[in-house]
Coordinates of C-alpha atoms in Angstrom, one line a residue:
M860 CA 0.0 0.0 0.0
T861 CA 1.4 3.4 -1.0
P862 CA 1.9 5.6 2.0
D863 CA -0.1 8.8 2.2
P864 CA 2.4 11.7 1.9
L865 CA 0.2 13.9 4.2
Q866 CA 0.0 11.3 6.9
R867 CA 2.7 11.3 9.6
P868 CA 4.8 8.1 9.2
N869 CA 5.6 5.9 12.1
R870 CA 8.2 7.4 14.4
P871 CA 11.5 5.7 13.6
Q872 CA 13.3 4.3 16.7
P873 CA 17.0 4.6 17.0
P874 CA 18.6 1.1 17.0
A875 CA 19.9 -0.4 20.1
T876 CA 23.3 -1.0 18.4
P877 CA 24.9 1.2 15.8
P878 CA 23.5 0.6 12.4
V879 CA 25.4 -1.2 9.7
R880 CA 26.1 1.3 7.0
T881 CA 26.3 0.3 3.3
T882 CA 28.8 1.9 1.0
P883 CA 27.7 2.9 -2.5
A884 CA 29.2 -0.3 -3.9
G885 CA 27.2 -2.4 -1.6
N886 CA 30.0 -3.3 0.7
T887 CA 29.3 -3.3 4.4
A888 CA 31.1 -0.5 6.3
P889 CA 32.7 -1.4 9.6
R890 CA 30.7 -0.6 12.7
R891 CA 32.0 2.1 15.0
V892 CA 31.7 1.4 18.7
I893 CA 29.9 4.1 20.7
P894 CA 31.2 4.5 24.2
P895 CA 28.4 5.0 26.7
V896 CA 28.0 8.4 28.4
G897 CA 30.2 8.1 31.4
G898 CA 30.8 9.1 35.0
N899 CA 32.6 12.4 35.1
Q900 CA 29.7 14.4 33.9
G901 CA 28.3 14.4 37.4
G902 CA 25.7 11.7 37.3
G903 CA 27.5 8.5 36.7
N904 CA 26.8 6.3 33.6
R905 CA 23.8 4.3 32.7
G906 CA 24.9 0.7 32.2
G907 CA 28.3 1.8 31.1
G908 CA 30.6 0.5 33.8
N909 CA 34.1 1.8 33.6
Q910 CA 34.0 2.2 29.8
G911 CA 32.6 5.7 30.1
G912 CA 36.0 7.2 30.7
G913 CA 35.9 10.9 30.6
G914 CA 32.2 11.2 30.6
G915 CA 31.2 11.5 27.0
G916 CA 31.4 14.9 25.5
N917 CA 29.2 16.6 22.9
Q918 CA 29.6 13.9 20.2
N919 CA 28.3 11.0 22.2
S920 CA 26.0 12.7 24.7
R921 CA 22.6 11.2 25.0
P922 CA 19.6 11.4 24.8
S923 CA 19.5 12.9 21.3
P924 CA 20.9 10.2 19.0
W925 CA 19.3 12.0 16.0
L926 CA 22.0 14.7 16.2
Y927 CA 25.0 12.4 15.8
P928 CA 26.1 10.4 12.7
E929 CA 26.8 7.3 14.8
R930 CA 23.1 7.0 15.7
E931 CA 21.6 8.1 12.3
P932 CA 18.2 6.5 12.1
P933 CA 16.8 5.0 8.9
T934 CA 14.9 7.6 6.9
D935 CA 11.5 7.5 5.3
D936 CA 10.9 9.0 1.9
T937 CA 7.4 10.2 3.0
A938 CA 8.7 12.3 5.9
S939 CA 9.8 15.9 5.5
F940 CA 12.8 17.5 7.3
V941 CA 10.3 19.2 9.5
E942 CA 8.9 15.9 10.7
Y943 CA 12.3 14.6 11.6
L944 CA 13.1 17.8 13.5
R945 CA 9.8 17.4 15.4
W946 CA 10.8 13.8 16.3
M947 CA 14.1 15.0 17.7
R948 CA 12.2 16.6 20.6
S949 CA 8.8 14.9 20.7
L950 CA 6.3 16.2 23.2
D951 CA 6.5 13.0 25.3
S952 CA 10.2 13.3 25.8
P953 CA 11.4 14.9 29.1
E954 CA 14.5 16.0 27.3
K955 CA 12.7 18.0 24.6
D956 CA 13.5 21.5 25.9
A957 CA 17.2 20.7 26.4
T958 CA 17.3 19.2 22.9
K959 CA 15.8 22.5 21.6
V960 CA 18.7 24.4 23.1
Q961 CA 21.1 22.0 21.5
I962 CA 19.6 22.3 18.1
L963 CA 19.7 26.1 18.2
Q964 CA 23.3 26.2 19.5
K965 CA 24.3 23.9 16.6
A966 CA 22.6 26.3 14.1
E967 CA 24.5 29.2 15.7
E968 CA 27.9 27.5 15.8
K969 CA 27.8 25.7 12.4
A970 CA 26.3 28.5 10.3
Q971 CA 28.9 29.9 7.8
Y972 CA 27.2 32.8 6.0
Q973 CA 30.2 35.0 5.2
R974 CA 30.8 33.9 1.6
R975 CA 27.2 34.0 0.6
L976 CA 26.5 37.3 2.4
R977 CA 29.4 38.9 0.6
Q978 CA 27.9 37.8 -2.8
L979 CA 24.5 39.2 -1.7
C980 CA 25.9 42.5 -0.6
D981 CA 27.8 42.8 -3.9
R982 CA 24.6 42.1 -5.7
T983 CA 22.8 44.9 -3.8
R984 CA 25.5 47.4 -4.7
A985 CA 25.3 46.4 -8.4
I986 CA 21.5 46.7 -8.6
A987 CA 21.1 49.9 -6.6
G988 CA 24.3 51.6 -7.5
K989 CA 27.0 52.2 -4.9
E990 CA 25.8 55.8 -4.4
N991 CA 22.3 54.5 -3.4
T992 CA 23.4 52.1 -0.7
F993 CA 24.2 52.8 2.9
Q994 CA 24.9 50.9 6.1
V995 CA 23.0 50.7 9.4
K996 CA 24.4 49.2 12.6
C997 CA 22.4 47.5 15.3
P998 CA 24.0 48.3 18.7
W999 CA 22.5 45.2 20.4
R1000 CA 20.0 42.7 19.0
I1001 CA 17.4 42.5 16.3
R1002 CA 14.8 40.0 15.2
V1003 CA 12.8 40.9 12.1
G1004 CA 9.9 38.9 10.6
G1005 CA 10.2 35.2 10.7
H1006 CA 7.9 32.5 11.8
R1007 CA 7.4 29.6 14.2
G1008 CA 9.5 26.6 13.3
P1009 CA 9.0 23.0 14.5
E1010 CA 7.7 22.8 18.1
N1011 CA 7.4 26.6 18.2
I1012 CA 11.1 27.4 17.7
L1013 CA 11.0 31.1 16.9
L1014 CA 13.0 31.7 13.7
P1015 CA 13.9 35.1 12.3
A1016 CA 13.3 35.9 8.6
F1017 CA 15.4 33.8 6.3
D1018 CA 15.5 33.9 2.5
A1019 CA 15.2 30.8 0.3
L1020 CA 18.8 29.9 0.9
G1021 CA 18.6 30.2 4.6
M1022 CA 20.3 33.7 4.9
P1023 CA 19.0 36.0 7.6
Y1024 CA 17.9 39.3 6.2
I1025 CA 15.4 42.2 6.4
P1026 CA 12.7 41.8 3.7
S1027 CA 12.3 44.7 1.2
A1028 CA 8.6 44.8 2.2
T1029 CA 9.6 45.5 5.8
L1030 CA 11.9 48.4 4.7
R1031 CA 9.1 49.9 2.6
G1032 CA 6.7 49.7 5.5
V1033 CA 9.2 51.4 7.9
A1034 CA 9.7 54.3 5.5
R1035 CA 6.0 54.6 4.7
T1036 CA 5.0 54.6 8.4
Q1037 CA 7.7 57.2 9.2
A1038 CA 6.4 59.4 6.4
I1039 CA 2.8 59.2 7.7
R1040 CA 3.8 60.0 11.3
E1041 CA 5.8 63.0 10.3
L1042 CA 3.0 64.4 8.2
M1043 CA 0.5 63.8 11.1
A1044 CA 2.8 65.6 13.5
A1045 CA 3.6 68.5 11.2
E1046 CA 0.1 69.2 9.8
G1047 CA -2.2 67.6 12.3
L1048 CA -3.6 65.1 9.7
R1049 CA -5.3 61.8 10.4
W1050 CA -3.6 58.6 9.5
Q1051 CA -5.8 58.0 6.3
E1052 CA -5.3 61.6 5.2
A1053 CA -1.5 61.4 5.6
S1054 CA -1.5 58.0 3.8
T1055 CA -3.2 59.6 0.8
R1056 CA -0.6 62.5 0.8
I1057 CA 2.4 60.2 0.5
A1058 CA 1.0 58.3 -2.5
P1059 CA 3.4 60.1 -5.0
W1060 CA 6.3 58.4 -3.2
F1061 CA 5.0 55.0 -2.2
G1062 CA 2.0 54.5 -4.5
S1063 CA -1.6 53.7 -3.6
L1064 CA -4.5 51.8 -5.2
D1065 CA -6.8 54.7 -4.4
A1066 CA -4.5 57.3 -6.2
K1067 CA -4.8 58.3 -9.8
G1068 CA -2.4 58.3 -12.7
S1069 CA 1.3 57.7 -12.0
D1070 CA 0.7 58.0 -8.3
R1071 CA -0.8 54.6 -8.2
C1072 CA 2.7 53.0 -8.5
G1073 CA 5.5 53.6 -6.1
K1074 CA 8.6 55.5 -7.4
V1075 CA 11.2 53.7 -5.3
V1076 CA 12.4 50.1 -5.4
F1077 CA 13.4 48.6 -2.0
L1078 CA 15.9 45.8 -2.0
N1079 CA 16.3 43.1 0.6
A1080 CA 18.8 44.1 3.2
Y1081 CA 21.5 41.5 4.2
P1082 CA 24.0 41.7 7.0
L1083 CA 27.6 42.4 6.1
P1084 CA 29.8 39.3 6.4
N1085 CA 31.4 39.8 9.8
K1086 CA 31.9 37.8 13.0
D1087 CA 28.6 38.8 14.5
G1088 CA 25.4 37.4 13.3
L1089 CA 23.0 34.6 14.2
K1090 CA 22.9 34.1 18.0
V1091 CA 20.8 32.1 20.4
D1092 CA 18.6 34.4 22.4
M1093 CA 16.1 33.8 25.2
A1094 CA 12.7 35.1 26.3
N1095 CA 11.3 34.3 29.8
N1096 CA 7.8 35.3 30.6
I1097 CA 7.8 34.9 34.4
W1098 CA 4.7 36.9 35.2
K1099 CA 1.6 36.7 33.1
W1100 CA -2.1 37.4 33.4
E1101 CA -4.7 34.7 33.2
G1102 CA -7.8 36.6 31.9
E1103 CA -8.5 39.3 34.5
S1104 CA -7.0 37.4 37.4
L1105 CA -3.9 38.3 39.3
P1106 CA -0.6 37.2 37.6
N1107 CA 1.0 34.0 38.5
Y1108 CA 4.7 33.3 38.9
G1109 CA 6.2 30.7 36.6
P1110 CA 9.6 30.8 34.8
N1111 CA 9.1 29.8 31.2
P1112 CA 12.5 30.2 29.4
N1113 CA 12.1 30.0 25.6
P1114 CA 15.2 30.0 23.5
F1115 CA 15.1 31.4 19.9
L1116 CA 17.4 33.0 17.3
S1117 CA 18.1 36.6 16.8
L1118 CA 20.9 38.7 15.2
K1119 CA 23.5 40.2 17.5
E1120 CA 25.1 43.6 16.6
P1121 CA 24.8 43.1 12.8
T1122 CA 25.5 45.8 10.2
F1123 CA 23.0 45.8 7.3
L1124 CA 23.6 47.1 3.8
I1125 CA 20.5 49.0 2.6
G1126 CA 19.9 49.5 -1.2
L1127 CA 17.3 51.7 -2.9
R1128 CA 16.8 52.8 -6.5
L1129 CA 14.2 54.7 -8.6
V1130 CA 11.9 52.8 -10.8
S1131 CA 12.9 52.7 -14.5
N1132 CA 10.5 55.4 -15.6
C1133 CA 11.4 57.9 -12.9
S1134 CA 14.5 60.2 -12.8
D1135 CA 13.6 62.6 -9.9
A1136 CA 16.5 62.2 -7.5
S1137 CA 14.7 64.3 -4.8
I1138 CA 12.1 61.5 -4.4
L1139 CA 14.8 59.0 -3.6
D1140 CA 16.5 61.4 -1.2
Q1141 CA 13.2 62.0 0.7
V1142 CA 12.3 58.3 0.9
K1143 CA 15.9 57.6 2.1
A1144 CA 15.5 60.2 4.9
W1145 CA 12.2 58.7 6.0
L1146 CA 13.8 55.2 6.0
V1147 CA 16.8 56.3 8.0
A1148 CA 14.6 57.9 10.7
G1149 CA 12.3 54.9 10.8
L1150 CA 15.1 52.4 11.2
Q1151 CA 16.6 54.5 14.0
G1152 CA 13.3 54.2 15.8
G1153 CA 13.5 50.5 15.7
I1154 CA 12.1 47.7 13.6
G1155 CA 11.0 44.1 14.2
S1156 CA 9.8 42.5 17.4
Q1157 CA 10.4 43.7 21.0
V1158 CA 11.4 47.2 19.9
N1159 CA 10.3 48.6 23.3
S1160 CA 12.7 46.2 25.0
G1161 CA 15.9 47.3 23.4
Y1162 CA 15.7 45.3 20.1
G1163 CA 15.7 46.5 16.6
E1164 CA 17.4 49.9 16.7
L1165 CA 19.4 50.6 13.5
I1166 CA 21.7 53.6 13.3
R1167 CA 23.2 54.9 10.0
A1168 CA 26.9 55.3 10.0
G1169 CA 27.8 58.9 10.8
A1170 CA 24.2 59.8 11.7
G1171 CA 24.8 59.8 15.4
K1172 CA 22.6 58.2 18.1
P1173 CA 19.1 59.4 18.7
Q1174 CA 18.3 61.9 21.4
D1175 CA 19.0 60.7 24.9
G1176 CA 15.4 60.2 25.8
F1177 CA 13.5 61.7 28.7
F1178 CA 15.6 59.7 31.3
R1179 CA 19.2 58.5 31.4
L1180 CA 21.0 56.9 34.3
E1181 CA 24.4 55.1 34.6
F1182 CA 24.3 52.1 36.8
T1183 CA 26.5 49.3 38.3
L1184 CA 25.1 45.9 39.1
Q1185 CA 26.9 43.5 41.5
G1186 CA 26.1 40.0 42.5
Q1187 CA 24.5 37.2 40.4
L1188 CA 24.0 39.5 37.4
I1189 CA 21.6 39.5 34.5
H1190 CA 21.8 36.4 32.3
G1191 CA 20.6 35.6 28.8
R1192 CA 20.6 32.3 27.0
Q1193 CA 22.0 29.1 28.6
K1194 CA 24.6 27.3 26.5
F1195 CA 24.2 23.6 26.0
T1196 CA 26.3 21.3 28.1
P1197 CA 26.4 17.5 27.6
F1198 CA 23.6 15.4 29.0
H1199 CA 24.4 13.3 32.0
W1200 CA 22.5 10.6 33.8
N1201 CA 21.2 11.4 37.3
D1202 CA 21.1 8.1 39.3
R1203 CA 19.0 9.6 42.1
R1204 CA 16.3 11.0 39.9
E1205 CA 16.7 8.3 37.2
E1206 CA 16.7 10.8 34.3
W1207 CA 18.9 12.5 31.8
Q1208 CA 19.8 16.1 32.7
M1209 CA 21.3 19.0 30.9
R1210 CA 22.3 21.7 33.4
G1211 CA 23.3 24.4 30.9
Q1212 CA 25.8 27.2 31.4
S1213 CA 24.4 30.7 31.8
E1214 CA 25.9 33.6 29.9
A1215 CA 25.9 37.0 31.7
E1216 CA 24.6 39.8 29.4
V1217 CA 23.3 43.3 30.2
R1218 CA 19.8 43.0 28.8
P1219 CA 17.4 46.0 28.6
I1220 CA 14.4 43.7 28.8
A1221 CA 15.5 42.7 32.4
F1222 CA 15.2 46.4 33.4
K1223 CA 11.9 46.7 31.6
S1224 CA 10.5 43.6 33.3
M1225 CA 11.5 44.9 36.7
L1226 CA 10.0 48.3 36.1
R1227 CA 6.8 46.5 35.0
Y1228 CA 6.8 44.3 38.1
W1229 CA 7.0 47.2 40.5
F1230 CA 4.5 49.2 38.5
R1231 CA 2.0 46.3 38.8
S1232 CA 2.7 45.8 42.5
F1233 CA 2.1 49.5 43.3
A1234 CA -1.0 49.7 41.0
L1235 CA -2.6 46.6 42.5
G1236 CA -2.6 48.4 45.9
V1237 CA -4.9 51.1 44.7
L1238 CA -6.8 49.5 41.7
S1239 CA -8.6 46.2 40.9
P1240 CA -6.8 43.8 38.6
D1241 CA -9.2 44.4 35.7
E1242 CA -8.2 48.1 35.9
V1243 CA -4.4 47.4 36.3
K1244 CA -4.1 45.1 33.3
P1245 CA -5.0 47.5 30.5
W1246 CA -2.8 50.3 32.0
E1247 CA 0.1 48.0 32.3
A1248 CA -0.4 47.0 28.6
Q1249 CA -0.7 50.6 27.6
L1250 CA 2.6 51.7 29.3
F1251 CA 4.7 48.6 28.7
G1252 CA 3.1 46.9 25.7
S1253 CA 1.4 43.5 25.5
I1254 CA 0.7 40.6 23.1
D1255 CA -2.9 40.1 24.2
P1256 CA -4.3 42.6 23.4
Q1257 CA -1.6 43.7 20.9
Q1258 CA -0.3 47.1 22.1
W1259 CA 3.1 48.7 21.4
G1260 CA 3.3 50.6 24.7
W1261 CA 4.2 54.2 25.4
V1262 CA 7.8 53.8 26.8
R1263 CA 10.9 52.2 25.4
V1264 CA 13.6 50.8 27.6
E1265 CA 17.2 50.6 26.3
I1266 CA 20.7 50.0 27.6
A1267 CA 23.6 52.0 26.2
D1268 CA 27.2 50.7 26.6
G1269 CA 26.2 47.7 28.6
K1270 CA 29.0 45.3 29.4
V1271 CA 30.2 42.7 31.9
T1272 CA 33.2 44.2 33.7
Q1273 CA 33.7 41.2 36.1
K1274 CA 32.6 37.7 35.4
E1275 CA 31.0 35.7 38.3
P1276 CA 33.4 33.4 40.0
L1277 CA 33.4 29.8 39.1
P1278 CA 31.1 27.6 41.3
N1279 CA 34.0 25.5 42.5
R1280 CA 37.1 25.8 44.7
Q1281 CA 38.9 27.6 41.9
G1282 CA 36.4 30.5 42.2
Q1283 CA 36.5 30.7 46.0
D1284 CA 38.8 33.8 46.0
G1285 CA 37.2 35.4 42.9
A1286 CA 35.8 38.9 42.8
C1287 CA 32.1 39.6 42.8
G1288 CA 30.4 39.6 39.3
E1289 CA 29.8 43.1 38.0
Q1290 CA 27.9 44.7 35.0
V1291 CA 27.7 48.4 34.0
G1292 CA 25.7 50.4 31.5
T1293 CA 23.4 53.3 31.0
L1294 CA 19.6 52.9 31.4
V1295 CA 17.8 55.0 28.8
L1296 CA 14.0 55.6 28.7
R1297 CA 12.4 57.0 25.6
Y1298 CA 8.9 57.7 24.4
S1299 CA 7.6 55.3 21.8
P1300 CA 5.8 56.8 18.7
E1301 CA 2.5 55.8 20.3
A1302 CA 3.0 58.0 23.4
P1303 CA 0.5 60.9 23.4
G1304 CA 2.3 64.3 23.3
N1305 CA 0.1 65.8 26.0
L1306 CA 1.0 63.1 28.5
Q1307 CA 4.7 63.0 28.0
Q1308 CA 5.5 65.2 31.0
A1309 CA 3.4 63.1 33.3
L1310 CA 4.9 59.9 31.8
S1311 CA 8.4 61.3 32.5
S1312 CA 7.5 61.9 36.2
L1313 CA 5.9 58.5 36.5
F1314 CA 8.8 56.6 35.2
K1315 CA 11.5 58.7 36.9
T1316 CA 10.0 58.0 40.4
L1317 CA 9.2 54.4 39.5
T1318 CA 12.9 53.9 38.5
W1319 CA 14.0 55.5 41.8
M1320 CA 11.9 53.1 43.8
M1321 CA 13.1 50.1 41.7
F1322 CA 16.7 51.0 42.6
H1323 CA 15.9 51.2 46.3
L1324 CA 13.7 48.2 46.6
G1325 CA 15.9 45.4 45.2
G1326 CA 18.1 44.4 42.3
V1327 CA 17.7 43.2 38.7
G1328 CA 18.4 39.8 37.3
Q1329 CA 19.1 36.5 39.2
G1330 CA 18.9 37.0 42.9
A1331 CA 17.1 40.4 42.7
R1332 CA 15.2 39.9 45.9
R1333 CA 18.3 39.8 48.1
P1334 CA 21.2 42.2 48.3
C1335 CA 24.6 40.9 47.2
Y1336 CA 26.5 39.1 49.9
E1337 CA 29.5 36.8 50.2
R1338 CA 29.2 33.1 51.1
N1339 CA 31.5 30.4 52.5
N1340 CA 30.5 27.9 49.9
A1341 CA 29.6 27.9 46.2
P1342 CA 28.0 29.9 44.8
W1343 CA 30.4 32.4 46.5
Y1344 CA 28.1 35.4 46.0
R1345 CA 24.3 35.5 46.1
G1346 CA 21.9 38.3 45.6
S1347 CA 21.9 41.4 43.4
T1348 CA 22.7 45.0 44.3
L1349 CA 21.9 47.9 42.0
Y1350 CA 23.8 51.2 42.3
P1351 CA 22.8 54.4 40.5
E1352 CA 26.0 56.2 39.4
N1353 CA 24.7 59.7 39.6
T1354 CA 25.6 62.6 41.9
D1355 CA 22.4 64.6 41.2
S1356 CA 20.4 65.6 44.3
F1357 CA 17.5 63.4 43.1
W1358 CA 19.7 60.4 43.8
N1359 CA 21.4 61.5 47.0
L1360 CA 20.4 59.5 50.1
P1361 CA 19.9 60.9 53.6
D1362 CA 22.0 59.7 56.5
T1363 CA 19.3 58.2 58.8
P1364 CA 16.5 55.7 58.4
Q1365 CA 13.9 58.3 59.5
E1366 CA 15.1 60.8 56.8
F1367 CA 15.0 58.0 54.2
K1368 CA 11.5 57.1 55.2
Q1369 CA 10.4 60.7 54.5
R1370 CA 12.3 60.7 51.1
F1371 CA 10.7 57.4 50.0
Q1372 CA 7.2 58.5 51.0
Q1373 CA 7.8 61.7 49.0
R1374 CA 8.7 59.6 45.9
L1375 CA 5.6 57.5 46.5
Q1376 CA 3.3 60.6 46.5
E1377 CA 5.0 61.8 43.3
F1378 CA 4.5 58.4 41.7
Y1379 CA 0.7 58.3 42.4
Q1380 CA 0.3 62.0 41.4
A1381 CA 1.8 61.2 38.0
F1382 CA -0.2 58.0 37.8
N1383 CA -3.4 60.0 38.3
K1384 CA -2.4 62.5 35.5
V1385 CA -1.6 59.7 33.1
T1386 CA -4.7 57.6 33.8
E1387 CA -7.1 60.5 34.6
L1388 CA -8.1 58.5 37.7
S1389 CA -8.2 59.6 41.4
V1390 CA -6.5 56.9 43.3
N1391 CA -5.7 57.5 47.0
P1392 CA -2.6 55.8 48.3
N1393 CA -3.6 56.7 51.9
S1394 CA -6.4 54.1 51.6
P1395 CA -4.9 51.0 50.0
L1396 CA -7.0 48.2 48.8
E1397 CA -6.9 44.5 49.7
A1398 CA -5.5 42.8 46.5
G1399 CA -6.2 39.3 47.8
L1400 CA -6.7 37.1 50.8
V1401 CA -3.6 36.5 53.0
T1402 CA -2.9 33.3 54.9
D1403 CA 0.3 31.6 56.2
N1404 CA 0.9 30.1 52.8
S1405 CA -0.8 32.5 50.3
W1406 CA -0.2 36.2 49.5
T1407 CA -0.4 38.6 46.6
E1408 CA 2.7 40.4 45.4
A1409 CA 1.0 43.8 45.7
V1410 CA 1.8 46.9 47.7
D1411 CA -1.7 46.8 49.3
S1412 CA -3.1 46.9 52.8
H1413 CA -1.4 43.6 53.7
C1414 CA 2.1 44.8 52.5
R1415 CA 4.7 46.4 54.7
I1416 CA 7.7 48.4 53.5
V1417 CA 10.1 49.4 56.3
V1418 CA 13.7 50.8 56.6
V1419 CA 15.9 49.4 59.3
S1420 CA 19.5 49.5 60.5
G1421 CA 21.5 47.3 62.8
Q1422 CA 24.8 45.6 63.6
N1423 CA 26.0 42.8 61.4
K1424 CA 29.3 41.1 60.4
D1425 CA 29.0 39.1 57.2
K1426 CA 25.8 40.3 55.6
P1427 CA 23.3 43.2 55.9
Y1428 CA 21.4 43.2 59.2
A1429 CA 17.9 42.6 57.8
L1430 CA 19.1 39.7 55.7
D1431 CA 21.0 38.2 58.6
I1432 CA 17.8 38.2 60.7
L1433 CA 15.9 36.6 57.9
H1434 CA 18.4 33.8 57.4
Q1435 CA 18.5 33.2 61.2
E1436 CA 14.8 32.8 61.3
F1437 CA 14.8 30.6 58.2
H1438 CA 17.4 28.2 59.6
K1439 CA 15.6 28.1 62.9
L1440 CA 12.4 26.9 61.1
E1441 CA 14.5 24.3 59.2
K1442 CA 16.0 22.9 62.3
Q1443 CA 12.5 22.6 63.8
R1444 CA 11.4 20.7 60.6
K1445 CA 8.9 23.4 59.9
L1446 CA 9.7 23.3 56.2
D1447 CA 6.4 24.8 55.0
E1448 CA 6.8 27.8 57.2
A1449 CA 10.4 28.3 56.0
K1450 CA 9.2 28.2 52.4
N1451 CA 6.5 30.8 53.2
L1452 CA 9.2 33.0 54.5
C1453 CA 12.0 32.7 52.0
G1454 CA 10.3 30.9 49.0
G1455 CA 11.2 27.6 47.4
T1456 CA 11.0 25.7 44.2
G1457 CA 8.3 27.4 42.1
T1458 CA 7.5 29.9 44.8
P1459 CA 9.2 33.3 44.9
S1460 CA 10.2 34.7 48.3
P1461 CA 7.5 37.2 49.6
I1462 CA 10.4 39.3 51.1
W1463 CA 12.6 41.8 49.2
I1464 CA 15.7 43.3 50.8
A1465 CA 17.7 46.2 49.4
D1466 CA 21.0 47.2 51.0
L1467 CA 21.7 50.9 51.0
D1468 CA 24.9 50.7 53.2
E1469 CA 23.7 52.6 56.3
Y1470 CA 20.3 50.9 56.3
Q1471 CA 18.2 48.4 54.4
V1472 CA 14.7 48.6 52.8
V1473 CA 12.6 45.6 53.5
T1474 CA 9.4 44.8 51.5
V1475 CA 7.2 42.1 52.9
F1476 CA 4.1 40.9 50.9
G1477 CA 1.4 39.3 52.9
A1478 CA 2.9 40.8 56.1
T1479 CA -0.3 40.5 58.2
A1480 CA 0.1 36.7 58.6
D1481 CA 2.9 34.5 60.1
P1482 CA 5.7 33.6 59.5
R1483 CA 6.2 37.0 57.7
K1484 CA 4.5 39.0 60.5
H1485 CA 6.8 37.4 63.1
Y1486 CA 9.9 38.2 61.0
L1487 CA 8.9 41.9 61.0
S1488 CA 8.6 41.8 64.7
L1489 CA 12.2 40.6 65.0
L1490 CA 13.6 43.7 63.3
N1491 CA 15.0 46.5 65.5
Q1492 CA 13.0 49.7 65.4
P1493 CA 11.7 49.6 61.8
A1494 CA 10.6 52.9 60.3
Q1495 CA 7.4 52.2 58.3
I1496 CA 7.3 53.5 54.8
W1497 CA 4.2 51.7 53.7
P1498 CA 1.3 52.0 54.4
L1499 CA 1.7 55.7 54.4
T1500 CA -0.4 56.2 57.5

């Protein structure tokens, strides 16, 4: 019976022993013996005895035999490449996510685009003419177009030969949108009116005569052949709404591919029956301005900005702050490490190796988190959700957002010490950069001053409530065992009076409450509401094991100071209480105090040298209420009265 090409074939099973390969002449090729994955990878070997030697390595690592020639399965003519890629990480495989990381890393490491990209860029210069081409540089990352690949792997736009590029239709849309926005701003036109006005440049089906056709040809834009290019990236939607209910915590790392710091060659030319060079110059100006505003996905999170060589960077935005981050740092993707067998759990594991990277989306996520927490204290969830989407953007509903978050000159100045004895005397990890906030094109002009005040005070509170990245809920402190440093401390590198801190906890309490009042005043102007922070709401019921991460009537924010030796005072008291509960075998209470697997800690601590700021969610129930009672003379910041 002839197999149906549309029907998924039976899933091929990798043979228990290496397959016998047949040479083109029909001779049998010798078998290659595959050593089992062995002991030094940390989990022992599975049925391998002492033959495992050094623990395998990438070539022989299980459990993905599809990726290695020694385990190549028999193919089926009715199955497409996509089907085999799906089989490599089937939904019933516990190793599917780790295999996804492995597949993407192989695509990153094996891709050799330089020769082909050189040909494509030469072709662009030949078609457009050298005088009609220019280069644009992406200072960080960009992901344009694309689609979902097998098992929802997010792929950027590729041409028919697999080259990453910016489609010509995208460039035309960027230039056209920029032209419409400039006309709307200059002449007060509506979108449809401005769209009609630009028909002589871009064409329109509703136009008449020669204006029906565009006057400029946009060519596909390819990256210049350099060392930067296709890189594994990561998105992690930790907090998400479920309908109109409160957000739930759940890390969901999703690796995908983007382009890192590429330089694109842009080519334009007039259509064959047009010779007006001014048209080309005007369209090029619109395109340059539009590219500088950012293209592709996640533009408001630092992606997609393209700057023309010699054009200079855009304006500094409405807020700019240099910072230093010390501790566990901000991380991006996890690099694939060989699978190893865990005897205790009886499963294959891939631990991964995190890469530290200064990511603007980490700052945006933290600003979003604190905005939501403060808003939930004065508004119901169904009122908070649309305003969060309006300010920061959202997928459902699709909204761009009014504010863009970027990082300028971000870099790792000190790597985190190795988690072994070699790293015991290593220095604390450190990242630096400049946080830049800009208005997106969607931000209403009449609200920009209020938006500036809202985000300036929100950023001030974020810097004084906790850190950013891994370990953000604890200040950085040194340990006697690996990892040698835990927590995250964020320092504003600014001597402006706005950032100067008072000497005493009581004075800081007044300063923080002043910032809170400024935040809610700006919030009222932006939303045209009349929220009253002096009468906070109850965001949810509080028990010993449940709380809502909201600055509501159950939340307490205090500032304390005290004597300590190895770690900040408030953190030392917290750890003492935690270990006390552990010794008493009260593990649930310990988890409800400091968090645990799948449960974030309800307590944030920020170390400001002379004193600490402690935020406790669900503080009206033990064990959190008892912890607050252990602190020495806390000055209450929240509630305000």
